[in-house]
Short mmCIF file of C-alpha atoms in Angstrom, two decimals:
data_model
loop_
_atom_site.label_atom_id
_atom_site.label_comp_id
_atom_site.label_asym_id
_atom_site.label_seq_id
_atom_site.Cartn_x
_atom_site.Cartn_y
_atom_site.Cartn_z
CA MET H 835 -2.09 -15.61 -46.25
CA ALA H 836 -3.73 -18.85 -47.57
CA TYR H 837 -5.12 -20.71 -45.62
CA ASP H 838 -3.36 -24.48 -44.94
CA HIS H 839 -5.23 -27.28 -43.29
CA ASP H 840 -2.16 -29.21 -42.48
CA ALA H 841 -0.64 -26.29 -40.45
CA GLU H 842 -4.49 -26.09 -38.82
CA ASP H 843 -3.53 -28.25 -35.77
CA ILE H 844 -0.24 -26.38 -34.75
CA LEU H 845 -1.76 -23.20 -35.08
CA LYS H 846 -1.59 -21.25 -31.98
CA PRO H 847 -4.02 -17.70 -31.28
CA LEU H 848 -1.24 -14.43 -31.08
CA VAL H 849 -0.77 -13.28 -27.88
CA PHE H 850 -0.68 -9.35 -26.74
CA ARG H 851 -0.13 -8.28 -23.47
CA LEU H 852 -1.84 -4.74 -22.78
CA HIS H 853 -0.46 -2.21 -19.58
CA GLU H 854 -2.90 -1.30 -16.98
CA SER H 855 -3.55 2.42 -18.34
CA VAL H 856 -4.29 0.74 -22.16
CA PRO H 857 -7.91 1.95 -23.18
CA GLU H 858 -10.32 -1.07 -22.72
CA ALA H 859 -10.05 -0.92 -26.94
CA VAL H 860 -7.61 -2.15 -27.82
CA ARG H 861 -8.03 -5.40 -26.23
CA GLU H 862 -11.22 -5.36 -27.54
CA VAL H 863 -10.06 -5.18 -31.02
CA LEU H 864 -6.89 -7.99 -30.54
CA LEU H 865 -10.40 -10.49 -29.47
CA GLU H 866 -12.62 -9.54 -32.67
CA ARG H 867 -9.66 -10.63 -33.93
CA GLY H 868 -8.76 -14.41 -32.50
CA TRP H 869 -6.00 -13.13 -29.74
CA SER H 870 -5.17 -14.09 -26.25
CA GLU H 871 -4.69 -12.23 -23.51
CA PHE H 872 -1.02 -12.66 -21.72
CA ASP H 873 -0.55 -14.59 -18.83
CA GLU H 874 2.60 -14.27 -16.52
CA GLN H 875 1.31 -17.13 -14.47
CA GLU H 876 0.53 -19.24 -16.69
CA GLN H 877 2.99 -18.73 -20.08
CA ASP H 878 7.05 -17.67 -20.39
CA GLU H 879 8.38 -14.31 -20.38
CA ALA H 880 8.73 -14.62 -24.29
CA ASP H 881 5.20 -16.26 -24.72
CA TRP H 882 3.51 -13.63 -27.26
CA ASN H 883 3.33 -11.33 -29.79
CA LEU H 884 2.77 -7.44 -28.91
CA TYR H 885 3.37 -5.20 -26.34
CA TRP H 886 0.90 -1.87 -25.46
CA GLN H 887 1.66 0.40 -23.18
CA ASN H 888 0.69 4.65 -23.45
CA SER H 889 4.56 4.33 -21.78
CA PRO H 890 8.12 4.19 -23.35
CA PHE H 891 9.24 0.52 -22.78
CA ARG H 892 12.97 0.45 -21.23
CA MET H 893 16.36 -0.33 -23.45
CA THR H 894 16.47 -3.76 -22.29
CA ASP H 895 12.62 -4.45 -23.46
CA HIS H 896 14.17 -3.57 -26.90
CA ARG H 897 17.83 -5.15 -25.94
CA SER H 898 15.58 -8.56 -25.21
CA ILE H 899 12.90 -7.87 -27.87
CA LYS H 900 12.19 -11.73 -29.85
CA PRO H 901 11.15 -11.97 -33.78
CA TRP H 902 7.46 -12.84 -33.37
CA GLN H 903 7.89 -9.99 -31.41
CA ARG H 904 6.32 -6.24 -31.72
CA LEU H 905 6.51 -2.87 -29.38
CA ASN H 906 4.29 -0.17 -29.44
CA HIS H 907 7.00 2.59 -28.70
CA TYR H 908 10.46 3.81 -30.45
CA PRO H 909 12.73 4.83 -28.01
CA GLU H 910 13.09 8.19 -27.16
CA THR H 911 10.01 9.63 -29.98
CA VAL H 912 9.03 11.93 -26.87
CA ARG H 913 11.50 14.69 -28.26
CA ILE H 914 8.93 15.88 -30.90
CA THR H 915 5.40 14.92 -28.32
CA ARG H 916 6.58 17.02 -25.70
CA LYS H 917 6.17 20.20 -26.50
CA ASP H 918 9.14 22.76 -25.65
CA TYR H 919 10.80 19.37 -27.57
CA LEU H 920 8.92 19.77 -30.61
CA ALA H 921 9.85 23.36 -30.17
CA ARG H 922 13.64 23.89 -30.01
CA HIS H 923 13.68 20.72 -32.43
CA LEU H 924 11.65 22.92 -35.00
CA LYS H 925 13.53 26.22 -34.15
CA ARG H 926 16.92 24.10 -35.46
CA MET H 927 15.53 22.74 -38.83
CA LYS H 928 13.99 26.31 -39.21
CA GLY H 929 17.53 27.96 -38.53
CA ILE H 930 19.36 25.08 -40.94
CA TYR H 931 16.33 24.82 -44.30
CA GLY H 932 14.71 28.11 -43.67
CA PRO H 933 11.71 29.18 -43.17
CA SER H 934 10.20 28.75 -46.22
CA LEU H 935 10.21 25.20 -45.41
CA TYR H 936 9.55 24.92 -41.94
CA GLU H 937 6.60 27.29 -41.73
CA PHE H 938 4.21 25.76 -40.62
CA SER H 939 4.84 25.93 -36.66
CA PRO H 940 3.91 29.06 -35.11
CA VAL H 941 6.86 31.37 -33.24
CA ALA H 942 6.63 29.83 -29.56
CA PHE H 943 8.50 30.58 -26.48
CA ILE H 944 9.39 28.46 -23.89
CA MET H 945 9.02 29.75 -20.51
CA PRO H 946 10.79 30.63 -19.06
CA ASN H 947 13.79 30.50 -19.81
CA ASP H 948 12.43 32.55 -22.76
CA TYR H 949 10.80 35.20 -20.81
CA VAL H 950 12.88 37.93 -21.97
CA LYS H 951 12.79 36.92 -25.71
CA PHE H 952 9.08 36.82 -25.53
CA ILE H 953 8.62 40.64 -24.28
CA ALA H 954 10.50 42.37 -26.57
CA GLN H 955 8.66 40.18 -29.35
CA TYR H 956 5.53 41.16 -27.15
CA THR H 957 6.58 45.00 -26.86
CA LYS H 958 7.55 45.32 -30.73
CA GLU H 959 3.54 44.34 -31.50
CA ARG H 960 2.37 46.11 -29.42
CA GLU H 961 3.61 49.06 -30.90
CA SER H 962 3.88 48.40 -34.94
CA GLN H 963 1.68 51.44 -36.05
CA GLY H 964 -1.48 49.69 -37.89
CA LYS H 965 -0.86 46.10 -36.98
CA LYS H 966 -3.73 44.13 -35.87
CA PRO H 967 -3.26 42.82 -32.53
CA SER H 968 -2.07 39.70 -31.43
CA TYR H 969 -2.83 37.38 -28.76
CA TRP H 970 -0.74 34.61 -27.19
CA ILE H 971 -1.78 30.62 -25.75
CA CYS H 972 0.54 29.52 -23.50
CA LYS H 973 0.33 25.99 -22.99
CA PRO H 974 2.31 23.86 -19.63
CA VAL H 975 4.52 21.31 -21.97
CA ASP H 976 4.20 17.97 -20.21
CA LEU H 977 0.39 18.32 -20.20
CA SER H 978 -2.98 17.21 -22.23
CA ARG H 979 -6.15 17.22 -23.24
CA GLY H 980 -6.60 21.48 -23.06
CA ARG H 981 -5.66 21.01 -19.37
CA GLY H 982 -3.63 24.34 -18.21
CA ILE H 983 -4.09 26.01 -21.32
CA LEU H 984 -4.27 30.26 -21.66
CA ILE H 985 -5.09 32.23 -24.09
CA PHE H 986 -4.65 36.20 -23.26
CA GLN H 987 -3.97 39.23 -25.15
CA ASP H 988 -2.34 41.23 -22.06
CA ILE H 989 0.45 40.09 -20.46
CA LYS H 990 -1.27 41.51 -17.05
CA ASP H 991 -2.61 38.22 -17.70
CA PHE H 992 -0.14 36.32 -18.46
CA VAL H 993 0.69 33.77 -15.29
CA TYR H 994 2.14 30.72 -14.89
CA ASP H 995 3.56 28.32 -12.51
CA CYS H 996 5.50 25.25 -14.56
CA MET H 997 7.20 25.21 -17.65
CA VAL H 998 5.61 26.15 -20.57
CA ILE H 999 5.44 27.08 -24.40
CA VAL H 1000 3.81 30.54 -25.61
CA GLN H 1001 3.18 30.83 -28.41
CA LYS H 1002 1.30 32.68 -31.41
CA TYR H 1003 -2.10 31.95 -31.34
CA ILE H 1004 -4.51 31.41 -35.07
CA SER H 1005 -6.82 34.02 -34.43
CA ASN H 1006 -8.18 33.43 -37.91
CA PRO H 1007 -8.97 29.17 -37.66
CA LEU H 1008 -11.08 28.97 -40.56
CA LEU H 1009 -14.62 27.93 -39.24
CA ILE H 1010 -17.07 25.95 -39.82
CA SER H 1011 -20.93 27.38 -39.51
CA GLY H 1012 -18.75 29.49 -37.12
CA TYR H 1013 -17.48 26.86 -34.64
CA LYS H 1014 -13.73 26.55 -34.36
CA TRP H 1015 -12.59 22.33 -35.34
CA ASP H 1016 -9.12 21.19 -36.33
CA LEU H 1017 -7.60 17.38 -37.00
CA ARG H 1018 -6.34 14.83 -35.22
CA LEU H 1019 -4.48 12.85 -38.06
CA TYR H 1020 -3.66 9.40 -37.00
CA VAL H 1021 0.04 8.37 -38.30
CA CYS H 1022 2.43 5.10 -37.56
CA VAL H 1023 6.57 5.05 -38.64
CA THR H 1024 6.72 1.62 -39.01
CA SER H 1025 10.93 1.81 -38.91
CA PHE H 1026 13.40 5.18 -38.24
CA CYS H 1027 16.36 3.81 -40.09
CA PRO H 1028 14.94 3.28 -42.52
CA LEU H 1029 11.94 5.92 -42.31
CA THR H 1030 8.59 4.01 -43.03
CA ILE H 1031 5.75 7.08 -42.79
CA TYR H 1032 2.73 5.76 -42.75
CA THR H 1033 -0.65 8.72 -42.12
CA TYR H 1034 -4.72 7.16 -41.58
CA GLU H 1035 -6.64 8.13 -44.75
CA GLU H 1036 -9.57 8.14 -41.89
CA GLY H 1037 -8.91 10.19 -39.00
CA LEU H 1038 -11.16 12.57 -36.40
CA VAL H 1039 -11.75 16.08 -36.53
CA ARG H 1040 -13.20 17.75 -33.48
CA PHE H 1041 -14.97 21.10 -32.93
CA ALA H 1042 -15.45 23.98 -30.44
CA THR H 1043 -19.14 23.95 -29.10
CA GLU H 1044 -19.65 27.29 -28.80
CA LYS H 1045 -19.37 29.73 -32.21
CA PHE H 1046 -15.48 30.90 -32.16
CA ASP H 1047 -15.20 34.44 -30.33
CA LEU H 1048 -11.92 36.84 -30.02
CA GLY H 1049 -13.82 39.57 -27.17
CA SER H 1050 -14.75 36.07 -24.89
CA LEU H 1051 -10.74 34.61 -24.87
CA ASP H 1052 -11.36 32.64 -21.03
CA ASN H 1053 -14.07 30.60 -22.38
CA VAL H 1054 -12.44 27.34 -23.18
CA TYR H 1055 -15.68 25.77 -25.03
CA ALA H 1056 -15.13 28.30 -28.48
CA HIS H 1057 -11.35 28.20 -28.05
CA LEU H 1058 -10.76 24.51 -27.40
CA THR H 1059 -11.38 21.38 -29.89
CA ASN H 1060 -10.33 18.49 -27.03
CA THR H 1061 -12.96 16.08 -26.65
CA SER H 1062 -12.09 15.91 -22.86
CA ILE H 1063 -13.14 19.41 -22.39
CA ASN H 1064 -15.94 20.04 -24.26
CA LYS H 1065 -17.83 16.74 -23.98
CA PHE H 1066 -18.51 19.21 -20.05
CA GLY H 1067 -20.11 20.68 -22.62
CA ALA H 1068 -23.85 23.13 -22.00
CA SER H 1069 -24.28 22.68 -26.51
CA TYR H 1070 -22.15 19.26 -27.09
CA LYS H 1071 -25.39 17.27 -26.64
CA LYS H 1072 -27.26 19.54 -28.72
CA ASN H 1073 -27.83 19.56 -32.35
CA LYS H 1074 -25.32 22.48 -33.29
CA GLU H 1075 -26.20 24.62 -36.76
CA GLY H 1076 -23.77 22.61 -39.33
CA ILE H 1077 -22.30 20.35 -37.17
CA GLY H 1078 -24.92 17.88 -35.47
CA ARG H 1079 -24.81 16.48 -31.86
CA GLY H 1080 -21.43 15.88 -30.07
CA CYS H 1081 -17.88 18.03 -31.27
CA LYS H 1082 -16.85 15.71 -33.90
CA TRP H 1083 -16.69 14.08 -37.91
CA THR H 1084 -14.77 11.72 -40.19
CA PHE H 1085 -12.24 13.77 -42.95
CA SER H 1086 -15.20 11.12 -44.76
CA LYS H 1087 -17.48 13.42 -43.71
CA PHE H 1088 -15.40 16.28 -43.83
CA ARG H 1089 -13.96 15.83 -47.42
CA SER H 1090 -17.47 15.07 -48.63
CA TYR H 1091 -18.42 18.76 -46.97
CA LEU H 1092 -15.50 20.35 -49.07
CA ARG H 1093 -16.13 19.11 -51.72
CA SER H 1094 -20.47 20.33 -51.37
CA HIS H 1095 -18.38 23.39 -51.10
CA GLU H 1096 -16.14 23.65 -54.07
CA VAL H 1097 -13.47 23.43 -52.49
CA ASP H 1098 -10.13 20.89 -53.79
CA ASP H 1099 -8.70 20.01 -50.72
CA LEU H 1100 -6.57 17.75 -52.53
CA LEU H 1101 -3.51 20.78 -52.10
CA LEU H 1102 -4.35 20.38 -48.39
CA TRP H 1103 -3.58 16.76 -47.77
CA ARG H 1104 -0.31 17.45 -49.78
CA ARG H 1105 0.77 19.86 -47.35
CA ILE H 1106 -0.66 18.00 -44.34
CA ASN H 1107 1.80 14.83 -45.56
CA ASN H 1108 4.92 17.75 -45.87
CA ILE H 1109 4.48 19.10 -42.27
CA VAL H 1110 4.72 15.08 -41.13
CA MET H 1111 7.69 13.92 -43.14
CA LEU H 1112 8.93 17.25 -41.62
CA THR H 1113 7.84 16.87 -38.49
CA LEU H 1114 9.27 13.69 -38.26
CA LEU H 1115 13.28 14.17 -40.46
CA ALA H 1116 14.08 16.58 -36.44
CA ILE H 1117 14.69 13.37 -34.05
CA THR H 1118 15.31 10.38 -37.25
CA PRO H 1119 18.60 10.48 -36.54
CA SER H 1120 19.20 10.36 -33.21
CA VAL H 1121 16.84 7.60 -33.06
CA PRO H 1122 18.22 4.91 -31.74
CA LEU H 1123 18.49 1.41 -33.78
CA THR H 1124 15.65 -0.52 -32.67
CA SER H 1125 14.21 -3.81 -34.60
CA ASN H 1126 10.15 -4.03 -34.42
CA CYS H 1127 8.52 -1.82 -32.73
CA PHE H 1128 6.16 0.86 -33.70
CA GLU H 1129 5.45 4.62 -33.15
CA LEU H 1130 1.75 5.55 -33.36
CA PHE H 1131 1.22 9.29 -33.06
CA GLY H 1132 -1.31 11.57 -33.45
CA PHE H 1133 -0.66 15.26 -35.08
CA ASP H 1134 -3.18 17.98 -34.20
CA ILE H 1135 -3.63 20.35 -37.39
CA LEU H 1136 -5.21 23.29 -37.24
CA ILE H 1137 -6.55 25.30 -40.72
CA ASP H 1138 -7.19 28.76 -41.19
CA ASP H 1139 -8.77 31.56 -42.69
CA THR H 1140 -6.35 30.95 -46.00
CA PHE H 1141 -6.15 27.14 -46.22
CA LYS H 1142 -3.06 26.73 -44.39
CA PRO H 1143 -1.90 24.20 -42.77
CA TRP H 1144 -0.90 24.24 -38.74
CA LEU H 1145 0.93 21.78 -37.24
CA LEU H 1146 -0.24 23.04 -32.88
CA GLU H 1147 1.97 19.49 -31.47
CA VAL H 1148 2.27 16.11 -31.93
CA ASN H 1149 0.80 13.23 -29.82
CA TYR H 1150 2.21 11.00 -27.97
CA SER H 1151 0.08 7.08 -27.39
CA PRO H 1152 -3.07 9.64 -28.74
CA ALA H 1153 -6.19 8.21 -27.17
CA LEU H 1154 -7.88 5.66 -27.99
CA ARG H 1155 -11.13 5.79 -25.88
CA LEU H 1156 -14.73 5.09 -27.56
CA ASP H 1157 -16.23 8.42 -26.49
CA CYS H 1158 -19.31 8.56 -29.22
CA SER H 1159 -20.39 6.45 -32.25
CA ILE H 1160 -17.27 8.64 -34.79
CA ASP H 1161 -14.75 7.14 -32.48
CA THR H 1162 -15.89 3.63 -32.46
CA THR H 1163 -16.27 3.78 -36.10
CA VAL H 1164 -12.20 5.73 -36.62
CA LYS H 1165 -10.86 4.34 -33.92
CA LYS H 1166 -11.73 0.86 -34.12
CA ARG H 1167 -10.91 0.24 -38.11
CA LEU H 1168 -7.38 2.42 -36.74
CA LEU H 1169 -6.46 -0.58 -34.88
CA HIS H 1170 -7.53 -3.35 -37.37
CA ASP H 1171 -5.57 -1.41 -39.89
CA ILE H 1172 -2.25 -1.18 -37.07
CA ILE H 1173 -2.33 -5.00 -37.05
CA GLU H 1174 -2.51 -5.94 -40.33
CA LEU H 1175 0.54 -3.37 -40.77
CA LEU H 1176 2.36 -5.78 -37.72
CA ASN H 1177 2.56 -8.16 -40.83
CA TYR H 1178 2.77 -10.82 -38.81
CA LYS H 1179 3.03 -14.72 -40.61
CA GLN H 1180 1.59 -17.86 -38.83
CA THR H 1181 5.89 -18.74 -37.97
CA ASP H 1182 4.19 -16.00 -35.67
CA THR H 1183 2.22 -17.78 -34.03
CA LEU H 1184 4.89 -20.94 -32.74
CA ARG H 1185 6.76 -18.34 -31.02
CA GLU H 1186 10.14 -19.94 -31.32
CA ASN H 1187 13.73 -19.69 -33.69
CA ASN H 1188 13.02 -21.93 -35.37
CA GLY H 1189 13.52 -21.61 -39.51
CA PRO H 1190 15.87 -20.16 -42.37
CA GLY H 1191 16.54 -16.86 -41.98
CA THR H 1192 14.73 -16.24 -38.49
CA LYS H 1193 17.85 -13.93 -37.10
CA ALA H 1194 19.98 -12.16 -39.31
CA SER H 1195 22.54 -10.72 -37.41
CA TYR H 1196 23.03 -7.28 -38.99
CA ALA H 1197 25.08 -4.55 -36.79
CA GLY H 1198 24.81 -0.69 -37.03
CA ARG H 1199 21.91 1.79 -37.97
CA THR H 1200 22.75 2.05 -41.36
CA HIS H 1201 22.46 -1.97 -42.85
CA ILE H 1202 20.03 -4.59 -42.55
CA PRO H 1203 20.27 -6.89 -44.40
CA LEU H 1204 17.41 -8.94 -46.62
CA THR H 1205 16.95 -12.04 -49.16
CA THR H 1206 16.07 -10.91 -52.42
CA GLN H 1207 14.16 -13.11 -54.04
CA GLY H 1208 14.17 -11.33 -57.29
CA GLU H 1209 10.29 -11.23 -57.96
CA ASN H 1210 8.57 -8.76 -59.68
CA ALA H 1211 5.63 -7.12 -58.20
CA THR H 1212 2.47 -8.37 -59.00
CA ASP H 1213 -0.62 -6.53 -59.94
CA ASP H 1214 -1.63 -6.59 -56.37
CA ALA H 1215 1.31 -5.49 -55.59
CA PRO H 1216 2.33 -2.07 -56.98
CA ASN H 1217 5.66 -1.42 -57.93
CA PHE H 1218 7.29 0.66 -55.24
CA LEU H 1219 9.82 -0.07 -55.70
CA ALA H 1220 12.43 -1.27 -58.33
CA SER H 1221 14.69 -4.09 -57.10
CA ARG H 1222 18.95 -4.53 -58.33
CA GLN H 1223 21.10 -7.05 -57.13
CA GLU H 1224 23.16 -7.25 -53.93
CA SER H 1225 26.44 -5.21 -54.70
CA GLU H 1226 29.81 -6.57 -53.49
CA CYS H 1227 30.87 -6.04 -49.63
CA THR H 1228 34.44 -5.92 -48.56
CA ALA H 1229 35.17 -7.20 -44.47
CA THR H 1230 35.71 -3.42 -43.33
CA SER H 1231 32.06 -1.90 -45.68
CA ALA H 1232 28.34 -2.01 -44.97
CA VAL H 1233 26.13 -5.27 -45.57
CA GLN H 1234 23.25 -3.87 -47.99
CA SER H 1235 20.43 -2.00 -46.84
CA LEU H 1236 17.00 -2.38 -46.00
CA LEU H 1237 15.57 -1.38 -49.69
CA GLU H 1238 17.72 -2.13 -52.56
CA VAL H 1239 16.85 0.49 -55.58
CA ALA H 1240 18.36 0.74 -59.37
CA GLY H 1241 16.60 3.63 -61.17
CA GLY H 1242 13.44 1.99 -61.12
CA SER H 1243 10.66 4.75 -60.20
CA PHE H 1244 8.23 4.67 -58.27
CA LYS H 1245 3.96 4.02 -59.46
CA LYS H 1246 2.75 7.43 -58.93
CA GLU H 1247 -1.16 5.44 -57.40
CA ALA H 1248 1.73 4.80 -54.32
CA ILE H 1249 2.30 7.61 -53.23
CA VAL H 1250 -1.44 9.59 -53.57
CA MET H 1251 -4.22 9.78 -51.05
CA GLY H 1252 -6.72 8.66 -54.09
CA LYS H 1253 -8.82 5.82 -52.69
CA MET H 1254 -7.07 2.33 -53.61
CA ALA H 1255 -8.80 -0.65 -53.48
CA ARG H 1256 -8.76 -2.37 -50.73
CA THR H 1257 -7.41 -6.10 -50.33
CA TYR H 1258 -10.11 -7.13 -48.25
CA PRO H 1259 -11.26 -9.29 -47.82
CA ARG H 1260 -8.35 -12.05 -48.11
CA LYS H 1261 -7.10 -14.64 -45.99
CA THR H 1262 -4.99 -13.54 -43.20
CA LEU H 1263 -3.76 -15.11 -39.83
CA THR H 1264 -6.14 -13.79 -37.97
CA SER H 1265 -9.50 -14.96 -40.18
CA GLN H 1266 -8.10 -18.76 -40.02
CA LEU H 1267 -8.51 -17.72 -35.81
CA ARG H 1268 -11.62 -16.50 -36.36
CA GLU H 1269 -12.56 -19.33 -38.89
CA ARG H 1270 -11.48 -21.90 -35.85
CA MET H 1271 -13.00 -19.90 -32.87
CA ASN H 1272 -16.90 -19.80 -34.91
CA ARG H 1273 -15.93 -23.65 -34.82
CA PRO H 1274 -18.98 -26.23 -33.17
CA LYS H 1275 -16.30 -27.12 -30.79
CA THR H 1276 -15.23 -30.83 -30.04
CA SER H 1277 -15.35 -32.17 -26.01
CA SER H 1278 -11.82 -31.82 -25.23
CA GLN H 1279 -11.71 -28.00 -26.66
CA SER H 1280 -14.67 -27.03 -24.52
CA LYS H 1281 -12.55 -28.58 -21.55
CA ALA H 1282 -9.33 -26.24 -22.63
CA ALA H 1283 -11.43 -23.39 -23.20
CA SER H 1284 -13.25 -23.60 -19.80
CA LYS H 1285 -9.77 -23.43 -18.00
CA SER H 1286 -8.61 -20.76 -20.05
CA LYS H 1287 -11.93 -18.69 -18.95
CA GLN H 1288 -11.29 -19.16 -15.14
CA LEU H 1289 -7.90 -17.64 -15.53
CA PRO H 1290 -7.02 -14.55 -14.22
CA GLY H 1291 -6.21 -11.53 -16.68
CA ALA H 1292 -2.38 -10.73 -15.94
CA ARG H 1293 -1.63 -7.21 -14.65
CA HIS H 1294 2.02 -5.46 -14.57
CA PRO H 1295 3.20 -3.07 -12.95
CA ALA H 1296 3.59 0.49 -14.80
CA HIS H 1297 7.05 0.89 -16.03
CA ALA H 1298 9.55 4.24 -15.12
CA SER H 1299 9.10 6.50 -18.11
CA VAL H 1300 12.30 6.56 -19.42
CA GLN H 1301 13.69 10.45 -19.93
CA VAL H 1302 15.37 11.43 -22.48
CA THR H 1303 19.15 12.33 -21.12
CA HIS H 1304 21.02 12.93 -24.94
CA TRP H 1305 20.29 14.35 -27.88
CA LEU H 1306 22.22 12.02 -30.02
CA PRO H 1307 22.40 8.41 -29.78
CA THR H 1308 25.23 7.60 -27.61
CA THR H 1309 28.03 5.21 -29.38
CA GLU H 1310 26.81 1.51 -27.25
CA LEU H 1311 23.23 2.30 -29.50
CA CYS H 1312 25.26 3.13 -32.20
CA ASN H 1313 27.16 -0.23 -32.11
CA TYR H 1314 24.29 -2.25 -31.10
CA LYS H 1315 23.71 -5.45 -32.84
CA LEU H 1316 20.08 -5.85 -33.95
CA THR H 1317 19.12 -9.81 -35.22
CA ILE H 1318 16.07 -9.38 -36.65
CA PRO H 1319 15.23 -8.91 -39.78
CA PRO H 1320 12.29 -6.17 -40.26
CA TYR H 1321 8.70 -6.70 -40.57
CA PHE H 1322 7.38 -3.94 -43.12
CA LEU H 1323 8.49 -5.40 -45.95
CA SER H 1324 6.66 -7.71 -48.21
CA THR H 1325 8.13 -11.32 -48.06
CA LYS H 1326 7.19 -11.20 -52.34
CA ASP H 1327 9.19 -8.26 -53.15
CA LYS H 1328 11.04 -7.33 -50.02
CA ARG H 1329 8.86 -3.35 -50.53
CA PRO H 1330 7.06 -1.65 -47.76
CA PHE H 1331 3.62 -2.12 -48.32
CA PRO H 1332 2.34 0.89 -50.65
CA ARG H 1333 -0.43 0.51 -48.54
CA VAL H 1334 -2.37 -1.04 -45.85
CA GLY H 1335 -6.22 -0.90 -44.99
CA ASP H 1336 -6.01 3.25 -44.90
CA PHE H 1337 -3.01 3.18 -43.67
CA VAL H 1338 -1.27 5.15 -47.05
CA LEU H 1339 2.78 4.90 -47.64
CA ILE H 1340 3.76 8.83 -47.30
CA PHE H 1341 7.33 7.60 -46.50
CA PRO H 1342 9.94 7.25 -49.11
CA PHE H 1343 7.99 9.00 -52.26
CA ASN H 1344 10.63 8.79 -54.18
CA ASP H 1345 14.36 6.13 -55.37
CA ALA H 1346 15.89 9.76 -54.28
CA ALA H 1347 14.22 10.03 -51.33
CA LEU H 1348 14.77 5.92 -50.30
CA GLU H 1349 18.21 6.31 -51.67
CA ALA H 1350 19.17 9.60 -48.07
CA SER H 1351 17.01 6.99 -45.83
CA ARG H 1352 18.19 3.93 -46.01
CA ASN H 1353 22.44 4.02 -45.58
CA GLY H 1354 21.99 5.98 -42.63
CA ILE H 1355 20.10 9.36 -42.29
CA ASP H 1356 20.79 12.33 -45.04
CA VAL H 1357 18.70 14.90 -43.90
CA LYS H 1358 19.76 18.00 -45.47
CA SER H 1359 19.14 15.31 -48.92
CA ILE H 1360 15.84 14.55 -47.65
CA VAL H 1361 14.99 17.76 -47.45
CA GLN H 1362 15.77 18.68 -51.23
CA GLU H 1363 13.38 16.43 -52.18
CA ILE H 1364 10.52 17.57 -49.33
CA HIS H 1365 11.46 20.70 -51.36
CA LYS H 1366 11.42 19.72 -55.43
CA LEU H 1367 8.19 17.53 -53.86
CA MET H 1368 5.84 21.06 -52.72
CA ASN H 1369 7.35 22.39 -55.74
CA LYS H 1370 5.57 20.31 -58.50
CA GLN H 1371 3.01 19.34 -56.33
CA PHE H 1372 1.87 23.16 -55.97
CA LEU H 1373 2.49 23.46 -59.85
CA GLN H 1374 -0.11 20.96 -60.26
CA CYS H 1375 -2.92 22.32 -58.49
CA TYR H 1376 -2.72 25.78 -60.03
#
């Protein structure tokens, strides 16, 4: 955003509102960017730009959202972040679209409901001649950070006292210097209608701190990669061969490691992106229509010794605590790029319903109006989608959808995982705020700053967690009228940004996928497009 000296006098800081359980790193990053923290004693209820909490928001919070505001959760995304819900959704999708696409998650049994089925499968595999022994992993459906996990081979060791999920344990993980590891991939969904998915190119490789050994299934430091567990292990601070101290690498170091061993990892990352898209498709049709939200997921991916990626689980509000220097490197940059992705504009600092187009009414889940400027993409913004003129609509037909396309094709550089030129440094709203913060203060400004420091930070009561009580949107939700244009589009060409910082757009990946997601979600057509994409990717690599 170009710097406007005339606007300096009215430029106010953006305001964030945090629930008390949000990690301190979120506050640190926002303050670094020149934001101010919301004070409920001094400010109006709607006088904020970003509300961040670890638990779901109430539906009333979504209904009352203002154009200048963002919430860090969509409603009911717990559908894929609870282990039993995820298993049910993937099983359903596998039954509809076949195992060739949905074979990236181990067979799962939800206890106690599936106990008889599990025993039958367990007995069948035990009695099979010449088959390798099977290992199983048991996880509580609603716990995180490795709590309550049990790995077993003999049924007599299988004991549980709560609702759990039992899956085949992947007993042939790809090891690095004998240590088990997995990937924490950050995924940001800026919209479920139309579906808009970004993956983060940087991330965490999480290691177990003792060497993998199927002879010691009860050794959590050899079989679990959770930092919350391994940081208490005796080997955590030791300089482990090939791994180093601690239990984490960055994706950058991991890529360098693979390439130093002459491993072409391009197909691996493409397969991981396909897993992300197919998983999110399982819930996309049933996420209630809401404005100005985003959802940051943590996808945990394990790679086996055949280089096949497996989805272990999807994390809601992935951990943003800074436990080590690698966390600081990855997570603080991640938070900075999320704020860039939210695409705040200078008018958002006013926190007022001013200006033309601030409220453009549109109804239902399938139509979002945009005023197309007819501008072509510049060299600085890759031609992601070709625009076309709006078609005429009758009174009973849907209004134009979010992104209009004609025969234009996606540029290749907008969808591959390779590094593209970053847009930094550039003049943004927050860079202006930082510049103002670093200037010498006048006496009146100093007094105002002194007064603001004396105001205590607000603490807000937690919202009750939203329980998933229905599996499809109700009539009330489908008929709910949104009044806010989407924030996640370029103002220049009304298209999703192909890249923001290290966030890379992976969906939509072509015109057909976009067309199938813009007027409602045509899951079957999108799955067909993903299948074509997978076949093309395979042929390109072999």
